[in-house]
PDB file of C-alpha atoms in Angstrom:
ATOM      1  CA  MET A 199     109.785 105.161  73.726  1.00 60.00           C
ATOM      2  CA  THR A 200     106.645 103.063  73.418  1.00 72.00           C
ATOM      3  CA  ILE A 201     103.253 104.365  74.544  1.00 83.00           C
ATOM      4  CA  THR A 202     100.487 101.773  74.993  1.00 91.00           C
ATOM      5  CA  LYS A 203      97.071 101.447  76.633  1.00 92.00           C
ATOM      6  CA  LEU A 204      95.816  99.260  79.455  1.00 94.00           C
ATOM      7  CA  HIS A 205      92.868  96.988  78.635  1.00 91.00           C
ATOM      8  CA  PRO A 206      89.427  98.025  80.015  1.00 91.00           C
ATOM      9  CA  SER A 207      89.340  94.764  81.994  1.00 93.00           C
ATOM     10  CA  ASN A 208      92.165  96.150  84.150  1.00 96.00           C
ATOM     11  CA  ASP A 209      89.750  97.716  86.637  1.00 97.00           C
ATOM     12  CA  ARG A 210      91.453  97.475  90.024  1.00 98.00           C
ATOM     13  CA  VAL A 211      93.520 100.169  91.706  1.00 98.00           C
ATOM     14  CA  VAL A 212      95.783  99.876  94.750  1.00 98.00           C
ATOM     15  CA  ILE A 213      96.593 103.104  96.603  1.00 97.00           C
ATOM     16  CA  SER A 214      99.640 103.124  98.858  1.00 95.00           C
ATOM     17  CA  VAL A 215      99.606 106.018 101.324  1.00 87.00           C
ATOM     18  CA  ASN A 216     102.800 107.003 103.080  1.00 67.00           C
ATOM     19  CA  PRO A 217     101.433 109.030 106.040  1.00 62.00           C
ATOM     20  CA  LYS A 218     104.916 110.400 106.789  1.00 59.00           C
ATOM     21  CA  ALA A 219     105.903 111.479 103.268  1.00 55.00           C
ATOM     22  CA  GLY A 220     106.621 115.082 102.359  1.00 50.00           C
ATOM     23  CA  ARG A 221     105.362 118.292 103.843  1.00 50.00           C
ATOM     24  CA  ARG A 222     101.788 117.548 104.900  1.00 55.00           C
ATOM     25  CA  SER A 223      99.148 114.916 105.377  1.00 63.00           C
ATOM     26  CA  ALA A 224      97.494 113.664 102.190  1.00 80.00           C
ATOM     27  CA  ARG A 225      94.377 112.185 103.785  1.00 84.00           C
ATOM     28  CA  GLU A 226      91.885 114.596 102.220  1.00 88.00           C
ATOM     29  CA  LEU A 227      93.424 114.239  98.754  1.00 91.00           C
ATOM     30  CA  VAL A 228      93.344 110.442  99.007  1.00 93.00           C
ATOM     31  CA  GLU A 229      89.688 110.437 100.040  1.00 92.00           C
ATOM     32  CA  ARG A 230      88.813 112.576  97.017  1.00 94.00           C
ATOM     33  CA  LEU A 231      90.808 110.298  94.716  1.00 96.00           C
ATOM     34  CA  VAL A 232      89.105 107.159  96.057  1.00 96.00           C
ATOM     35  CA  GLY A 233      85.684 108.738  95.556  1.00 97.00           C
ATOM     36  CA  LEU A 234      86.483 109.742  91.989  1.00 97.00           C
ATOM     37  CA  LEU A 235      87.875 106.324  91.050  1.00 97.00           C
ATOM     38  CA  THR A 236      85.032 104.316  92.581  1.00 97.00           C
ATOM     39  CA  GLY A 237      82.520 106.709  91.072  1.00 96.00           C
ATOM     40  CA  GLY A 238      84.067 105.903  87.695  1.00 94.00           C
ATOM     41  CA  GLY A 239      83.510 102.188  88.134  1.00 95.00           C
ATOM     42  CA  LEU A 240      86.967 101.156  89.363  1.00 97.00           C
ATOM     43  CA  SER A 241      87.598  98.933  92.382  1.00 97.00           C
ATOM     44  CA  VAL A 242      89.986 100.519  94.899  1.00 97.00           C
ATOM     45  CA  GLU A 243      91.927  99.206  97.896  1.00 97.00           C
ATOM     46  CA  LEU A 244      93.838 101.527 100.200  1.00 95.00           C
ATOM     47  CA  HIS A 245      96.908 100.499 102.232  1.00 94.00           C
ATOM     48  CA  GLU A 246      99.247 102.438 104.517  1.00 91.00           C
ATOM     49  CA  ASP A 247     101.705  99.533 104.613  1.00 92.00           C
ATOM     50  CA  LEU A 248     103.990  99.650 101.540  1.00 92.00           C
ATOM     51  CA  GLY A 249     104.590  95.911 101.636  1.00 94.00           C
ATOM     52  CA  GLU A 250     100.875  95.089 101.668  1.00 96.00           C
ATOM     53  CA  ALA A 251     100.154  97.504  98.831  1.00 97.00           C
ATOM     54  CA  ALA A 252     102.986  96.116  96.684  1.00 97.00           C
ATOM     55  CA  SER A 253     101.997  92.513  97.390  1.00 97.00           C
ATOM     56  CA  LEU A 254      98.387  93.123  96.369  1.00 98.00           C
ATOM     57  CA  ALA A 255      99.479  95.007  93.255  1.00 98.00           C
ATOM     58  CA  ASN A 256     101.758  92.131  92.257  1.00 98.00           C
ATOM     59  CA  ARG A 257      98.917  89.633  92.683  1.00 98.00           C
ATOM     60  CA  TRP A 258      96.334  91.664  90.771  1.00 98.00           C
ATOM     61  CA  HIS A 259      98.849  92.337  87.988  1.00 98.00           C
ATOM     62  CA  ALA A 260      99.572  88.605  87.666  1.00 97.00           C
ATOM     63  CA  GLU A 261      95.830  87.971  87.459  1.00 97.00           C
ATOM     64  CA  GLY A 262      95.444  90.604  84.734  1.00 95.00           C
ATOM     65  CA  ASN A 263      93.210  92.925  86.785  1.00 96.00           C
ATOM     66  CA  LEU A 264      95.483  95.763  87.925  1.00 98.00           C
ATOM     67  CA  ARG A 265      95.007  99.182  86.381  1.00 98.00           C
ATOM     68  CA  ALA A 266      97.439 101.084  88.591  1.00 98.00           C
ATOM     69  CA  LEU A 267      99.393 101.068  91.813  1.00 98.00           C
ATOM     70  CA  VAL A 268      99.225 104.639  93.093  1.00 97.00           C
ATOM     71  CA  GLY A 269     101.982 105.903  95.356  1.00 95.00           C
ATOM     72  CA  VAL A 270     100.834 108.788  97.554  1.00 94.00           C
ATOM     73  CA  GLY A 271     103.986 110.606  98.606  1.00 89.00           C
ATOM     74  CA  GLY A 272     107.224 111.742  97.044  1.00 88.00           C
ATOM     75  CA  ASP A 273     110.167 110.373  95.123  1.00 91.00           C
ATOM     76  CA  GLY A 274     111.252 108.158  98.036  1.00 88.00           C
ATOM     77  CA  THR A 275     107.816 106.542  98.305  1.00 89.00           C
ATOM     78  CA  LEU A 276     107.785 105.931  94.569  1.00 93.00           C
ATOM     79  CA  ALA A 277     111.248 104.360  94.603  1.00 94.00           C
ATOM     80  CA  GLU A 278     110.229 102.078  97.465  1.00 94.00           C
ATOM     81  CA  LEU A 279     107.208 100.832  95.522  1.00 96.00           C
ATOM     82  CA  VAL A 280     109.303 100.186  92.414  1.00 96.00           C
ATOM     83  CA  ASN A 281     111.680  98.095  94.505  1.00 97.00           C
ATOM     84  CA  ARG A 282     108.817  96.054  95.980  1.00 97.00           C
ATOM     85  CA  THR A 283     106.871  95.317  92.790  1.00 98.00           C
ATOM     86  CA  ASN A 284     107.364  92.911  89.910  1.00 97.00           C
ATOM     87  CA  GLU A 285     108.376  94.043  86.457  1.00 97.00           C
ATOM     88  CA  GLY A 286     105.401  95.263  84.442  1.00 97.00           C
ATOM     89  CA  VAL A 287     103.278  96.458  87.366  1.00 98.00           C
ATOM     90  CA  PRO A 288     101.789  99.817  86.225  1.00 98.00           C
ATOM     91  CA  ILE A 289     102.667 102.539  88.727  1.00 98.00           C
ATOM     92  CA  THR A 290     101.685 106.184  89.034  1.00 97.00           C
ATOM     93  CA  VAL A 291     101.836 108.831  91.756  1.00 95.00           C
ATOM     94  CA  LEU A 292      99.770 111.411  93.632  1.00 94.00           C
ATOM     95  CA  ALA A 293     102.545 113.915  94.303  1.00 91.00           C
ATOM     96  CA  CYS A 294     102.557 114.743  98.020  1.00 88.00           C
ATOM     97  CA  GLY A 295     106.290 114.660  98.750  1.00 82.00           C
ATOM     98  CA  THR A 296     108.873 117.400  99.098  1.00 83.00           C
ATOM     99  CA  ALA A 297     110.400 117.689  95.616  1.00 86.00           C
ATOM    100  CA  ASN A 298     108.238 115.307  93.514  1.00 90.00           C
ATOM    101  CA  LEU A 299     110.766 115.363  90.671  1.00 92.00           C
ATOM    102  CA  VAL A 300     109.575 112.174  88.977  1.00 93.00           C
ATOM    103  CA  ALA A 301     105.948 113.313  89.069  1.00 92.00           C
ATOM    104  CA  LYS A 302     106.791 116.742  87.670  1.00 92.00           C
ATOM    105  CA  HIS A 303     108.896 115.220  84.899  1.00 92.00           C
ATOM    106  CA  LEU A 304     105.987 113.005  83.846  1.00 92.00           C
ATOM    107  CA  GLY A 305     103.355 115.744  84.019  1.00 91.00           C
ATOM    108  CA  LEU A 306     101.682 114.534  87.215  1.00 91.00           C
ATOM    109  CA  CYS A 307     100.618 116.604  90.224  1.00 84.00           C
ATOM    110  CA  ASP A 308      98.718 116.487  93.538  1.00 85.00           C
ATOM    111  CA  ARG A 309      95.259 117.042  92.010  1.00 92.00           C
ATOM    112  CA  PRO A 310      93.044 113.954  92.450  1.00 95.00           C
ATOM    113  CA  GLU A 311      90.849 114.962  89.493  1.00 95.00           C
ATOM    114  CA  ARG A 312      93.754 114.938  87.055  1.00 94.00           C
ATOM    115  CA  LEU A 313      95.175 111.707  88.414  1.00 96.00           C
ATOM    116  CA  CYS A 314      91.761 110.031  88.137  1.00 96.00           C
ATOM    117  CA  GLU A 315      91.639 111.045  84.456  1.00 95.00           C
ATOM    118  CA  THR A 316      95.149 109.661  83.978  1.00 96.00           C
ATOM    119  CA  ILE A 317      94.289 106.314  85.573  1.00 97.00           C
ATOM    120  CA  ARG A 318      91.033 105.941  83.671  1.00 95.00           C
ATOM    121  CA  ALA A 319      92.772 106.704  80.356  1.00 95.00           C
ATOM    122  CA  GLY A 320      95.265 103.914  81.111  1.00 93.00           C
ATOM    123  CA  THR A 321      98.166 105.282  79.056  1.00 95.00           C
ATOM    124  CA  ILE A 322     101.452 103.588  79.977  1.00 96.00           C
ATOM    125  CA  THR A 323     105.089 103.957  78.993  1.00 95.00           C
ATOM    126  CA  GLN A 324     108.312 102.139  79.856  1.00 95.00           C
ATOM    127  CA  LEU A 325     111.088 103.989  81.695  1.00 96.00           C
ATOM    128  CA  ASP A 326     114.655 103.041  82.530  1.00 97.00           C
ATOM    129  CA  VAL A 327     115.837 102.762  86.124  1.00 97.00           C
ATOM    130  CA  GLY A 328     119.285 102.563  87.678  1.00 97.00           C
ATOM    131  CA  GLN A 329     120.369  99.803  90.030  1.00 98.00           C
ATOM    132  CA  VAL A 330     123.037  99.409  92.703  1.00 97.00           C
ATOM    133  CA  GLY A 331     123.445  96.156  94.626  1.00 94.00           C
ATOM    134  CA  GLY A 332     119.939  95.021  93.730  1.00 94.00           C
ATOM    135  CA  ARG A 333     118.368  98.348  94.781  1.00 97.00           C
ATOM    136  CA  MET A 334     116.717 100.365  91.992  1.00 97.00           C
ATOM    137  CA  PHE A 335     116.626 104.149  91.757  1.00 97.00           C
ATOM    138  CA  LEU A 336     114.599 106.415  89.471  1.00 96.00           C
ATOM    139  CA  LEU A 337     116.381 109.741  89.758  1.00 96.00           C
ATOM    140  CA  VAL A 338     119.917 109.818  91.056  1.00 96.00           C
ATOM    141  CA  LEU A 339     122.767 108.162  92.863  1.00 97.00           C
ATOM    142  CA  GLY A 340     124.835 110.763  94.708  1.00 97.00           C
ATOM    143  CA  CYS A 341     128.210 110.078  96.328  1.00 97.00           C
ATOM    144  CA  GLY A 342     129.886 112.062  99.055  1.00 93.00           C
ATOM    145  CA  PHE A 343     128.649 115.299 100.610  1.00 96.00           C
ATOM    146  CA  ASP A 344     124.985 115.013  99.615  1.00 93.00           C
ATOM    147  CA  ALA A 345     124.868 111.400 100.830  1.00 95.00           C
ATOM    148  CA  VAL A 346     126.119 112.485 104.261  1.00 95.00           C
ATOM    149  CA  VAL A 347     123.391 115.137 104.380  1.00 95.00           C
ATOM    150  CA  VAL A 348     120.796 112.498 103.460  1.00 92.00           C
ATOM    151  CA  GLU A 349     122.069 110.153 106.189  1.00 92.00           C
ATOM    152  CA  ARG A 350     121.806 112.875 108.826  1.00 92.00           C
ATOM    153  CA  LEU A 351     118.321 113.886 107.724  1.00 89.00           C
ATOM    154  CA  HIS A 352     117.244 110.230 107.736  1.00 84.00           C
ATOM    155  CA  ALA A 353     118.547 109.789 111.293  1.00 85.00           C
ATOM    156  CA  TRP A 354     116.707 112.958 112.372  1.00 83.00           C
ATOM    157  CA  ARG A 355     113.436 111.662 110.896  1.00 76.00           C
ATOM    158  CA  LEU A 356     113.813 108.265 112.543  1.00 80.00           C
ATOM    159  CA  ALA A 357     114.425 109.894 115.915  1.00 78.00           C
ATOM    160  CA  ARG A 358     111.120 111.754 115.509  1.00 77.00           C
ATOM    161  CA  GLY A 359     109.056 108.802 114.352  1.00 73.00           C
ATOM    162  CA  GLY A 360     109.206 109.607 110.649  1.00 68.00           C
ATOM    163  CA  ALA A 361     108.272 113.288 110.860  1.00 67.00           C
ATOM    164  CA  HIS A 362     107.187 115.257 107.798  1.00 69.00           C
ATOM    165  CA  ILE A 363     109.980 117.201 106.107  1.00 74.00           C
ATOM    166  CA  ASN A 364     110.350 120.240 103.852  1.00 72.00           C
ATOM    167  CA  TYR A 365     113.291 121.994 102.221  1.00 71.00           C
ATOM    168  CA  PHE A 366     114.160 123.754 105.501  1.00 73.00           C
ATOM    169  CA  SER A 367     114.607 120.326 107.135  1.00 83.00           C
ATOM    170  CA  TYR A 368     117.842 119.987 105.175  1.00 84.00           C
ATOM    171  CA  LEU A 369     119.393 123.115 106.682  1.00 86.00           C
ATOM    172  CA  LYS A 370     120.738 121.593 109.908  1.00 89.00           C
ATOM    173  CA  PRO A 371     122.255 118.443 108.312  1.00 87.00           C
ATOM    174  CA  ILE A 372     123.828 120.619 105.600  1.00 90.00           C
ATOM    175  CA  LEU A 373     125.454 122.903 108.190  1.00 91.00           C
ATOM    176  CA  GLU A 374     126.664 119.904 110.212  1.00 90.00           C
ATOM    177  CA  SER A 375     128.139 118.290 107.094  1.00 92.00           C
ATOM    178  CA  ILE A 376     129.880 121.513 106.068  1.00 91.00           C
ATOM    179  CA  ARG A 377     131.779 121.491 109.374  1.00 91.00           C
ATOM    180  CA  THR A 378     132.920 117.874 109.197  1.00 93.00           C
ATOM    181  CA  TYR A 379     133.038 116.565 105.613  1.00 95.00           C
ATOM    182  CA  GLU A 380     136.544 116.166 104.152  1.00 95.00           C
ATOM    183  CA  TYR A 381     135.781 115.542 100.440  1.00 97.00           C
ATOM    184  CA  PRO A 382     137.704 112.301  99.819  1.00 97.00           C
ATOM    185  CA  ALA A 383     138.683 111.353  96.266  1.00 98.00           C
ATOM    186  CA  ILE A 384     136.190 109.168  94.379  1.00 98.00           C
ATOM    187  CA  GLN A 385     137.107 107.084  91.332  1.00 98.00           C
ATOM    188  CA  VAL A 386     134.523 106.552  88.570  1.00 98.00           C
ATOM    189  CA  GLU A 387     135.096 103.993  85.811  1.00 97.00           C
ATOM    190  CA  CYS A 388     132.705 103.551  82.890  1.00 96.00           C
ATOM    191  CA  LEU A 389     132.472  99.803  82.211  1.00 95.00           C
ATOM    192  CA  ASP A 390     129.973  99.932  79.332  1.00 94.00           C
ATOM    193  CA  PRO A 391     130.131 103.162  77.295  1.00 91.00           C
ATOM    194  CA  PRO A 392     127.713 103.901  74.444  1.00 88.00           C
ATOM    195  CA  GLU A 393     128.551 102.897  70.920  1.00 80.00           C
ATOM    196  CA  GLY A 394     129.713 105.474  68.429  1.00 68.00           C
ATOM    197  CA  PRO A 395     132.568 107.984  68.197  1.00 58.00           C
ATOM    198  CA  PRO A 396     134.691 108.276  71.365  1.00 59.00           C
ATOM    199  CA  ARG A 397     133.900 111.248  73.592  1.00 63.00           C
ATOM    200  CA  ASP A 398     136.525 113.639  74.877  1.00 63.00           C
ATOM    201  CA  VAL A 399     136.212 112.132  78.378  1.00 66.00           C
ATOM    202  CA  PRO A 400     138.367 109.299  79.746  1.00 74.00           C
ATOM    203  CA  ARG A 401     136.627 106.137  80.868  1.00 84.00           C
ATOM    204  CA  SER A 402     138.130 106.537  84.350  1.00 92.00           C
ATOM    205  CA  VAL A 403     138.099 109.823  86.298  1.00 95.00           C
ATOM    206  CA  THR A 404     138.785 110.959  89.858  1.00 97.00           C
ATOM    207  CA  ALA A 405     136.525 113.559  91.457  1.00 97.00           C
ATOM    208  CA  ARG A 406     135.150 114.821  94.797  1.00 97.00           C
ATOM    209  CA  TRP A 407     131.463 115.017  93.827  1.00 97.00           C
ATOM    210  CA  VAL A 408     129.705 112.296  91.800  1.00 97.00           C
ATOM    211  CA  PHE A 409     126.112 112.120  90.538  1.00 97.00           C
ATOM    212  CA  ALA A 410     124.690 109.337  88.336  1.00 97.00           C
ATOM    213  CA  LEU A 411     121.404 110.617  86.921  1.00 97.00           C
ATOM    214  CA  ASN A 412     118.541 108.945  85.095  1.00 96.00           C
ATOM    215  CA  LEU A 413     116.400 112.115  84.824  1.00 96.00           C
ATOM    216  CA  PRO A 414     117.460 115.735  84.271  1.00 95.00           C
ATOM    217  CA  ARG A 415     116.621 117.323  87.620  1.00 94.00           C
ATOM    218  CA  TYR A 416     118.004 116.903  91.118  1.00 90.00           C
ATOM    219  CA  GLY A 417     117.424 118.370  94.580  1.00 87.00           C
ATOM    220  CA  TRP A 418     115.007 121.316  94.502  1.00 84.00           C
ATOM    221  CA  GLY A 419     114.673 120.996  90.718  1.00 89.00           C
ATOM    222  CA  LEU A 420     118.248 121.837  89.732  1.00 92.00           C
ATOM    223  CA  ARG A 421     118.711 120.877  86.069  1.00 94.00           C
ATOM    224  CA  LEU A 422     121.959 119.039  86.692  1.00 95.00           C
ATOM    225  CA  ALA A 423     121.778 116.649  83.718  1.00 96.00           C
ATOM    226  CA  PRO A 424     119.849 118.501  80.995  1.00 94.00           C
ATOM    227  CA  GLU A 425     120.425 115.763  78.408  1.00 93.00           C
ATOM    228  CA  ALA A 426     119.373 112.847  80.638  1.00 95.00           C
ATOM    229  CA  LYS A 427     116.424 110.823  79.304  1.00 92.00           C
ATOM    230  CA  ALA A 428     114.756 107.943  81.112  1.00 90.00           C
ATOM    231  CA  GLY A 429     114.284 106.042  77.872  1.00 92.00           C
ATOM    232  CA  ASP A 430     117.667 106.284  76.155  1.00 93.00           C
ATOM    233  CA  GLY A 431     119.310 103.275  77.834  1.00 94.00           C
ATOM    234  CA  LEU A 432     122.079 105.395  79.394  1.00 96.00           C
ATOM    235  CA  LEU A 433     122.988 106.996  82.705  1.00 97.00           C
ATOM    236  CA  ASP A 434     124.475 110.498  82.767  1.00 97.00           C
ATOM    237  CA  VAL A 435     127.295 110.638  85.331  1.00 97.00           C
ATOM    238  CA  TYR A 436     128.470 114.129  86.276  1.00 97.00           C
ATOM    239  CA  THR A 437     131.682 114.506  88.252  1.00 97.00           C
ATOM    240  CA  PHE A 438     133.169 117.645  89.825  1.00 97.00           C
ATOM    241  CA  ASP A 439     136.854 117.726  90.663  1.00 96.00           C
ATOM    242  CA  ARG A 440     137.388 120.179  93.513  1.00 96.00           C
ATOM    243  CA  GLY A 441     136.641 119.325  97.127  1.00 94.00           C
ATOM    244  CA  SER A 442     135.660 122.319  99.235  1.00 93.00           C
ATOM    245  CA  LEU A 443     132.595 124.229 100.342  1.00 91.00           C
ATOM    246  CA  TRP A 444     133.389 127.152  98.044  1.00 94.00           C
ATOM    247  CA  SER A 445     133.870 124.846  95.091  1.00 95.00           C
ATOM    248  CA  GLY A 446     130.532 123.217  95.882  1.00 94.00           C
ATOM    249  CA  LEU A 447     128.802 126.610  95.956  1.00 94.00           C
ATOM    250  CA  ARG A 448     130.451 127.470  92.651  1.00 96.00           C
ATOM    251  CA  TYR A 449     129.141 124.243  91.117  1.00 96.00           C
ATOM    252  CA  VAL A 450     125.614 124.851  92.432  1.00 93.00           C
ATOM    253  CA  VAL A 451     125.492 128.408  91.066  1.00 96.00           C
ATOM    254  CA  ALA A 452     126.833 127.268  87.697  1.00 96.00           C
ATOM    255  CA  ALA A 453     124.270 124.445  87.543  1.00 95.00           C
ATOM    256  CA  GLN A 454     121.465 126.815  88.535  1.00 94.00           C
ATOM    257  CA  PHE A 455     122.300 128.945  85.488  1.00 95.00           C
ATOM    258  CA  GLY A 456     122.859 125.893  83.283  1.00 95.00           C
ATOM    259  CA  VAL A 457     126.540 126.566  82.580  1.00 97.00           C
ATOM    260  CA  HIS A 458     128.220 123.932  84.787  1.00 96.00           C
ATOM    261  CA  HIS A 459     129.082 121.782  81.758  1.00 92.00           C
ATOM    262  CA  HIS A 460     131.383 124.597  80.598  1.00 95.00           C
ATOM    263  CA  LEU A 461     133.505 124.387  83.764  1.00 97.00           C
ATOM    264  CA  PRO A 462     136.918 122.768  83.157  1.00 95.00           C
ATOM    265  CA  ASP A 463     136.584 120.738  86.383  1.00 96.00           C
ATOM    266  CA  CYS A 464     133.173 119.280  85.461  1.00 96.00           C
ATOM    267  CA  ARG A 465     132.904 116.115  83.353  1.00 95.00           C
ATOM    268  CA  LEU A 466     130.050 114.123  81.864  1.00 95.00           C
ATOM    269  CA  GLN A 467     130.342 110.381  81.273  1.00 94.00           C
ATOM    270  CA  ARG A 468     127.499 108.467  79.660  1.00 95.00           C
ATOM    271  CA  GLY A 469     127.151 104.705  79.819  1.00 95.00           C
ATOM    272  CA  ARG A 470     125.204 101.648  80.899  1.00 96.00           C
ATOM    273  CA  ARG A 471     127.429 100.453  83.743  1.00 97.00           C
ATOM    274  CA  PHE A 472     129.872 102.148  86.125  1.00 98.00           C
ATOM    275  CA  ARG A 473     132.149 101.182  88.991  1.00 98.00           C
ATOM    276  CA  ILE A 474     132.522 103.828  91.734  1.00 98.00           C
ATOM    277  CA  THR A 475     135.187 103.382  94.416  1.00 98.00           C
ATOM    278  CA  SER A 476     137.178 105.285  97.019  1.00 98.00           C
ATOM    279  CA  GLU A 477     140.141 104.492  99.236  1.00 97.00           C
ATOM    280  CA  GLN A 478     138.341 106.232 102.114  1.00 97.00           C
ATOM    281  CA  PRO A 479     134.849 105.620 103.536  1.00 96.00           C
ATOM    282  CA  VAL A 480     132.337 107.377 101.261  1.00 97.00           C
ATOM    283  CA  ALA A 481     128.555 107.089 101.512  1.00 97.00           C
ATOM    284  CA  TYR A 482     126.094 107.157  98.647  1.00 97.00           C
ATOM    285  CA  GLN A 483     122.376 107.968  98.487  1.00 96.00           C
ATOM    286  CA  LEU A 484     119.631 106.777  96.138  1.00 96.00           C
ATOM    287  CA  ASP A 485     116.705 109.094  95.361  1.00 93.00           C
ATOM    288  CA  GLY A 486     117.153 110.923  98.652  1.00 89.00           C
ATOM    289  CA  ASP A 487     117.448 107.834 100.873  1.00 91.00           C
ATOM    290  CA  PRO A 488     120.656 106.349 102.349  1.00 94.00           C
ATOM    291  CA  GLY A 489     122.104 103.747  99.974  1.00 95.00           C
ATOM    292  CA  GLY A 490     125.254 102.417 101.616  1.00 95.00           C
ATOM    293  CA  MET A 491     129.014 102.816 101.330  1.00 97.00           C
ATOM    294  CA  LEU A 492     131.331 102.610  98.335  1.00 97.00           C
ATOM    295  CA  PRO A 493     132.407 100.603  96.388  1.00 98.00           C
ATOM    296  CA  ALA A 494     129.347 100.336  94.171  1.00 97.00           C
ATOM    297  CA  GLU A 495     128.605  99.009  90.717  1.00 97.00           C
ATOM    298  CA  VAL A 496     125.875 101.018  89.011  1.00 98.00           C
ATOM    299  CA  GLU A 497     123.930  99.689  86.031  1.00 97.00           C
ATOM    300  CA  LEU A 498     120.977 100.769  83.955  1.00 97.00           C
ATOM    301  CA  LEU A 499     117.919  98.537  83.542  1.00 97.00           C
ATOM    302  CA  PRO A 500     116.260  99.598  80.260  1.00 96.00           C
ATOM    303  CA  GLY A 501     112.468  99.834  80.348  1.00 95.00           C
ATOM    304  CA  ARG A 502     112.204  98.238  83.794  1.00 96.00           C
ATOM    305  CA  LEU A 503     109.501 100.610  85.054  1.00 96.00           C
ATOM    306  CA  THR A 504     105.948 100.668  83.684  1.00 97.00           C
ATOM    307  CA  PHE A 505     104.429 104.084  84.418  1.00 97.00           C
ATOM    308  CA  VAL A 506     100.870 105.367  83.983  1.00 96.00           C
ATOM    309  CA  VAL A 507     101.167 108.829  82.419  1.00 95.00           C
ATOM    310  CA  PRO A 508      98.698 111.551  81.417  1.00 93.00           C
ATOM    311  CA  PRO A 509      97.305 110.834  77.926  1.00 86.00           C
ATOM    312  CA  SER A 510      97.935 114.429  76.815  1.00 70.00           C
ATOM    313  CA  SER A 511     101.585 114.487  77.884  1.00 63.00           C
ATOM    314  CA  GLU A 512     104.523 114.237  75.541  1.00 54.00           C
ATOM    315  CA  ILE A 513     106.508 111.005  75.459  1.00 47.00           C
ATOM    316  CA  SER A 514     107.875 111.966  78.848  1.00 39.00           C
ATOM    317  CA  GLY A 515     110.714 109.496  79.032  1.00 38.00           C
ATOM    318  CA  THR A 516     112.484 111.129  76.092  1.00 38.00           C
ATOM    319  CA  ARG A 517     112.405 114.718  77.315  1.00 37.00           C
TER     320      ARG A 517
END
């Protein structure tokens, strides 16, 4: 993992505010951040429209002036900015979402003072991202039950004009999905495994739950893929064989205690490219947003994301 520094001439900052992200409004935090950045001699532009913010960041980056594109929101906001910006655009985040898993992994938080220090220091690193059908994801692709929950929550938010959400917002879509989901079989084929000795896992498996992870944590912070590193050039794909509510609860409890990899019906495949299919309609989600329906080809894009990280942090992409 390479750590480098932005040049002092990169003195412009774009802040993208998602007013509907996460659990509360971030207006006061954004105002403090803008004051701190401008007081430190940086030029700042604020946009509530993601497209406008990404477009300006792309232009300033091409001109050699951009210091950072700041996403104010959660993991979904961050993923949207990554998908709208050109390769090499330095991105960071003021964590105001629900889970903020990417921010926590990289040592970032919702304190404007700390983020201002991070931006001024200009320390950047390159992180891998996953991609499905041209859409990039930072954290996870999930197939099946969790994707149905995400779809229902997304529909609920749209019906309420993009309302703020918290962990309790997931309760109703989870209960609705429990009553109706049938756990169809999902086939996962590793098309590009890592080099080295063969692992004791077949290249093709059939399961009822599938998660392709780029970072270790998922959901509320569940350490589902403890060995996943966003700089190793590989995705960690966890599959669980049994399709029922009680099996799902068993998997969650085992993962919460970090022993799920010992279960005989849990498998880990690692690789750079996967094909995921099903003979029945199965949805998938990307970083907590609806992704589409299977089949899907998943690939890793090494070092695609340029991220502004705290100068005192470890080489976060390798943790």
